[in-house]
Amino acid sequence: MKDETKTITSYKEIQIGKTLYRVTSVFTGEKDLGETLEQLAVRRAMAELVPCPAE
């Protein structure tokens, strides 16, 4: 059995002033939700620990 994953792309457009913005989402397959949430939590925690560079 061959494992084929379809790539699904969707987008939404919104105009603010004279500028048109397009947000694109790409679905490339399934992910383990627990592992993904853990990675996001670690990234957020690390971002809060690292001080922002002075301007």
PDB file of N, CA and C in Angstrom:
ATOM      1  N   MET A   1       0.833  -1.176   0.000  1.00  0.00           N
ATOM      2  CA  MET A   1       0.000   0.000   0.000  1.00  0.00           C
ATOM      3  C   MET A   1       0.883   1.246   0.000  1.00  0.00           C
ATOM      4  N   LYS A   2       0.651   2.133  -0.925  1.00  0.00           N
ATOM      5  CA  LYS A   2       1.457   3.336  -1.066  1.00  0.00           C
ATOM      6  C   LYS A   2       0.852   4.468  -0.236  1.00  0.00           C
ATOM      7  N   ASP A   3       1.693   5.152   0.555  1.00  0.00           N
ATOM      8  CA  ASP A   3       1.230   6.251   1.400  1.00  0.00           C
ATOM      9  C   ASP A   3       1.335   7.560   0.628  1.00  0.00           C
ATOM     10  N   GLU A   4       0.210   8.071   0.147  1.00  0.00           N
ATOM     11  CA  GLU A   4       0.192   9.325  -0.591  1.00  0.00           C
ATOM     12  C   GLU A   4      -0.540  10.379   0.238  1.00  0.00           C
ATOM     13  N   THR A   5       0.071  11.535   0.375  1.00  0.00           N
ATOM     14  CA  THR A   5      -0.522  12.620   1.128  1.00  0.00           C
ATOM     15  C   THR A   5      -0.873  13.743   0.169  1.00  0.00           C
ATOM     16  N   LYS A   6      -2.133  14.169   0.207  1.00  0.00           N
ATOM     17  CA  LYS A   6      -2.546  15.300  -0.605  1.00  0.00           C
ATOM     18  C   LYS A   6      -2.189  16.584   0.114  1.00  0.00           C
ATOM     19  N   THR A   7      -1.746  17.576  -0.627  1.00  0.00           N
ATOM     20  CA  THR A   7      -1.496  18.892  -0.064  1.00  0.00           C
ATOM     21  C   THR A   7      -2.709  19.751  -0.356  1.00  0.00           C
ATOM     22  N   ILE A   8      -3.304  20.277   0.699  1.00  0.00           N
ATOM     23  CA  ILE A   8      -4.490  21.111   0.562  1.00  0.00           C
ATOM     24  C   ILE A   8      -4.102  22.534   0.954  1.00  0.00           C
ATOM     25  N   THR A   9      -4.371  23.469   0.066  1.00  0.00           N
ATOM     26  CA  THR A   9      -4.046  24.865   0.317  1.00  0.00           C
ATOM     27  C   THR A   9      -5.328  25.683   0.317  1.00  0.00           C
ATOM     28  N   SER A  10      -5.463  26.554   1.303  1.00  0.00           N
ATOM     29  CA  SER A  10      -6.604  27.459   1.346  1.00  0.00           C
ATOM     30  C   SER A  10      -6.091  28.846   1.695  1.00  0.00           C
ATOM     31  N   TYR A  11      -6.858  29.846   1.330  1.00  0.00           N
ATOM     32  CA  TYR A  11      -6.436  31.205   1.645  1.00  0.00           C
ATOM     33  C   TYR A  11      -7.632  32.100   1.904  1.00  0.00           C
ATOM     34  N   LYS A  12      -7.358  33.201   2.580  1.00  0.00           N
ATOM     35  CA  LYS A  12      -8.370  34.213   2.844  1.00  0.00           C
ATOM     36  C   LYS A  12      -7.749  35.566   2.548  1.00  0.00           C
ATOM     37  N   GLU A  13      -8.496  36.410   1.869  1.00  0.00           N
ATOM     38  CA  GLU A  13      -8.006  37.739   1.541  1.00  0.00           C
ATOM     39  C   GLU A  13      -8.786  38.783   2.332  1.00  0.00           C
ATOM     40  N   ILE A  14      -8.072  39.824   2.751  1.00  0.00           N
ATOM     41  CA  ILE A  14      -8.704  40.942   3.451  1.00  0.00           C
ATOM     42  C   ILE A  14      -8.008  42.224   3.005  1.00  0.00           C
ATOM     43  N   GLN A  15      -8.794  43.249   2.803  1.00  0.00           N
ATOM     44  CA  GLN A  15      -8.230  44.522   2.383  1.00  0.00           C
ATOM     45  C   GLN A  15      -8.256  45.499   3.547  1.00  0.00           C
ATOM     46  N   ILE A  16      -7.092  46.073   3.821  1.00  0.00           N
ATOM     47  CA  ILE A  16      -6.968  47.096   4.851  1.00  0.00           C
ATOM     48  C   ILE A  16      -6.407  48.332   4.148  1.00  0.00           C
ATOM     49  N   GLY A  17      -7.221  49.357   4.097  1.00  0.00           N
ATOM     50  CA  GLY A  17      -6.824  50.541   3.338  1.00  0.00           C
ATOM     51  C   GLY A  17      -6.726  50.174   1.866  1.00  0.00           C
ATOM     52  N   LYS A  18      -5.597  50.498   1.254  1.00  0.00           N
ATOM     53  CA  LYS A  18      -5.384  50.178  -0.163  1.00  0.00           C
ATOM     54  C   LYS A  18      -4.561  48.901  -0.347  1.00  0.00           C
ATOM     55  N   THR A  19      -4.256  48.214   0.763  1.00  0.00           N
ATOM     56  CA  THR A  19      -3.422  47.012   0.698  1.00  0.00           C
ATOM     57  C   THR A  19      -4.278  45.761   0.854  1.00  0.00           C
ATOM     58  N   LEU A  20      -4.072  44.808  -0.044  1.00  0.00           N
ATOM     59  CA  LEU A  20      -4.773  43.534   0.008  1.00  0.00           C
ATOM     60  C   LEU A  20      -3.832  42.495   0.612  1.00  0.00           C
ATOM     61  N   TYR A  21      -4.255  41.861   1.708  1.00  0.00           N
ATOM     62  CA  TYR A  21      -3.459  40.833   2.376  1.00  0.00           C
ATOM     63  C   TYR A  21      -4.071  39.470   2.112  1.00  0.00           C
ATOM     64  N   ARG A  22      -3.236  38.472   1.896  1.00  0.00           N
ATOM     65  CA  ARG A  22      -3.696  37.099   1.707  1.00  0.00           C
ATOM     66  C   ARG A  22      -2.974  36.208   2.708  1.00  0.00           C
ATOM     67  N   VAL A  23      -3.761  35.502   3.518  1.00  0.00           N
ATOM     68  CA  VAL A  23      -3.210  34.550   4.472  1.00  0.00           C
ATOM     69  C   VAL A  23      -3.423  33.163   3.884  1.00  0.00           C
ATOM     70  N   THR A  24      -2.338  32.420   3.753  1.00  0.00           N
ATOM     71  CA  THR A  24      -2.404  31.104   3.134  1.00  0.00           C
ATOM     72  C   THR A  24      -2.135  30.020   4.173  1.00  0.00           C
ATOM     73  N   SER A  25      -2.954  28.981   4.163  1.00  0.00           N
ATOM     74  CA  SER A  25      -2.763  27.824   5.022  1.00  0.00           C
ATOM     75  C   SER A  25      -2.514  26.611   4.140  1.00  0.00           C
ATOM     76  N   VAL A  26      -1.523  25.797   4.519  1.00  0.00           N
ATOM     77  CA  VAL A  26      -1.199  24.605   3.753  1.00  0.00           C
ATOM     78  C   VAL A  26      -1.294  23.400   4.676  1.00  0.00           C
ATOM     79  N   PHE A  27      -2.127  22.440   4.305  1.00  0.00           N
ATOM     80  CA  PHE A  27      -2.259  21.196   5.056  1.00  0.00           C
ATOM     81  C   PHE A  27      -1.500  20.123   4.293  1.00  0.00           C
ATOM     82  N   THR A  28      -0.472  19.554   4.927  1.00  0.00           N
ATOM     83  CA  THR A  28       0.350  18.555   4.247  1.00  0.00           C
ATOM     84  C   THR A  28       0.240  17.171   4.876  1.00  0.00           C
ATOM     85  N   GLY A  29      -0.614  17.018   5.864  1.00  0.00           N
ATOM     86  CA  GLY A  29      -0.768  15.711   6.469  1.00  0.00           C
ATOM     87  C   GLY A  29      -1.074  15.821   7.953  1.00  0.00           C
ATOM     88  N   GLU A  30      -1.151  14.689   8.586  1.00  0.00           N
ATOM     89  CA  GLU A  30      -1.484  14.651  10.003  1.00  0.00           C
ATOM     90  C   GLU A  30      -0.227  14.727  10.849  1.00  0.00           C
ATOM     91  N   LYS A  31      -0.380  15.290  12.055  1.00  0.00           N
ATOM     92  CA  LYS A  31       0.711  15.369  13.019  1.00  0.00           C
ATOM     93  C   LYS A  31       0.194  14.877  14.362  1.00  0.00           C
ATOM     94  N   ASP A  32       1.114  14.438  15.194  1.00  0.00           N
ATOM     95  CA  ASP A  32       0.774  14.035  16.549  1.00  0.00           C
ATOM     96  C   ASP A  32       0.491  15.299  17.353  1.00  0.00           C
ATOM     97  N   LEU A  33      -0.722  15.462  17.817  1.00  0.00           N
ATOM     98  CA  LEU A  33      -1.133  16.688  18.502  1.00  0.00           C
ATOM     99  C   LEU A  33      -0.337  16.929  19.776  1.00  0.00           C
ATOM    100  N   GLY A  34      -0.109  15.902  20.564  1.00  0.00           N
ATOM    101  CA  GLY A  34       0.627  16.054  21.817  1.00  0.00           C
ATOM    102  C   GLY A  34       2.039  16.563  21.587  1.00  0.00           C
ATOM    103  N   GLU A  35       2.736  15.996  20.630  1.00  0.00           N
ATOM    104  CA  GLU A  35       4.107  16.411  20.324  1.00  0.00           C
ATOM    105  C   GLU A  35       4.133  17.842  19.782  1.00  0.00           C
ATOM    106  N   THR A  36       3.186  18.183  18.934  1.00  0.00           N
ATOM    107  CA  THR A  36       3.118  19.523  18.359  1.00  0.00           C
ATOM    108  C   THR A  36       2.858  20.570  19.434  1.00  0.00           C
ATOM    109  N   LEU A  37       1.915  20.303  20.334  1.00  0.00           N
ATOM    110  CA  LEU A  37       1.630  21.246  21.418  1.00  0.00           C
ATOM    111  C   LEU A  37       2.830  21.403  22.343  1.00  0.00           C
ATOM    112  N   GLU A  38       3.538  20.314  22.602  1.00  0.00           N
ATOM    113  CA  GLU A  38       4.731  20.381  23.448  1.00  0.00           C
ATOM    114  C   GLU A  38       5.799  21.262  22.800  1.00  0.00           C
ATOM    115  N   GLN A  39       6.014  21.112  21.507  1.00  0.00           N
ATOM    116  CA  GLN A  39       7.000  21.933  20.802  1.00  0.00           C
ATOM    117  C   GLN A  39       6.618  23.410  20.859  1.00  0.00           C
ATOM    118  N   LEU A  40       5.332  23.719  20.662  1.00  0.00           N
ATOM    119  CA  LEU A  40       4.878  25.108  20.730  1.00  0.00           C
ATOM    120  C   LEU A  40       5.075  25.687  22.124  1.00  0.00           C
ATOM    121  N   ALA A  41       4.782  24.898  23.149  1.00  0.00           N
ATOM    122  CA  ALA A  41       4.949  25.360  24.530  1.00  0.00           C
ATOM    123  C   ALA A  41       6.416  25.641  24.834  1.00  0.00           C
ATOM    124  N   VAL A  42       7.301  24.783  24.376  1.00  0.00           N
ATOM    125  CA  VAL A  42       8.736  24.973  24.610  1.00  0.00           C
ATOM    126  C   VAL A  42       9.218  26.226  23.897  1.00  0.00           C
ATOM    127  N   ARG A  43       8.784  26.421  22.658  1.00  0.00           N
ATOM    128  CA  ARG A  43       9.193  27.619  21.915  1.00  0.00           C
ATOM    129  C   ARG A  43       8.726  28.890  22.622  1.00  0.00           C
ATOM    130  N   ARG A  44       7.502  28.874  23.114  1.00  0.00           N
ATOM    131  CA  ARG A  44       6.981  30.057  23.802  1.00  0.00           C
ATOM    132  C   ARG A  44       7.742  30.318  25.095  1.00  0.00           C
ATOM    133  N   ALA A  45       8.003  29.264  25.844  1.00  0.00           N
ATOM    134  CA  ALA A  45       8.745  29.417  27.101  1.00  0.00           C
ATOM    135  C   ALA A  45      10.156  29.948  26.835  1.00  0.00           C
ATOM    136  N   MET A  46      10.815  29.443  25.807  1.00  0.00           N
ATOM    137  CA  MET A  46      12.151  29.912  25.473  1.00  0.00           C
ATOM    138  C   MET A  46      12.129  31.369  25.021  1.00  0.00           C
ATOM    139  N   ALA A  47      11.104  31.755  24.285  1.00  0.00           N
ATOM    140  CA  ALA A  47      10.996  33.141  23.823  1.00  0.00           C
ATOM    141  C   ALA A  47      10.797  34.084  25.010  1.00  0.00           C
ATOM    142  N   GLU A  48      10.102  33.629  26.038  1.00  0.00           N
ATOM    143  CA  GLU A  48       9.886  34.464  27.218  1.00  0.00           C
ATOM    144  C   GLU A  48      11.151  34.565  28.086  1.00  0.00           C
ATOM    145  N   LEU A  49      12.009  33.564  28.033  1.00  0.00           N
ATOM    146  CA  LEU A  49      13.232  33.570  28.825  1.00  0.00           C
ATOM    147  C   LEU A  49      14.341  34.406  28.188  1.00  0.00           C
ATOM    148  N   VAL A  50      14.389  34.436  26.864  1.00  0.00           N
ATOM    149  CA  VAL A  50      15.446  35.145  26.151  1.00  0.00           C
ATOM    150  C   VAL A  50      15.062  36.625  26.074  1.00  0.00           C
ATOM    151  N   PRO A  51      15.909  37.505  26.616  1.00  0.00           N
ATOM    152  CA  PRO A  51      15.579  38.937  26.573  1.00  0.00           C
ATOM    153  C   PRO A  51      15.634  39.473  25.138  1.00  0.00           C
ATOM    154  N   CYS A  52      14.769  40.409  24.852  1.00  0.00           N
ATOM    155  CA  CYS A  52      14.758  41.040  23.531  1.00  0.00           C
ATOM    156  C   CYS A  52      15.961  41.958  23.399  1.00  0.00           C
ATOM    157  N   PRO A  53      16.565  42.010  22.203  1.00  0.00           N
ATOM    158  CA  PRO A  53      17.712  42.904  22.019  1.00  0.00           C
ATOM    159  C   PRO A  53      17.287  44.369  22.144  1.00  0.00           C
ATOM    160  N   ALA A  54      18.161  45.180  22.687  1.00  0.00           N
ATOM    161  CA  ALA A  54      17.864  46.618  22.847  1.00  0.00           C
ATOM    162  C   ALA A  54      17.865  47.294  21.479  1.00  0.00           C
ATOM    163  N   GLU A  55      16.974  48.226  21.348  1.00  0.00           N
ATOM    164  CA  GLU A  55      16.888  48.948  20.067  1.00  0.00           C
ATOM    165  C   GLU A  55      17.746  50.180  20.105  1.00  0.00           C
TER     166      GLU A  55
END
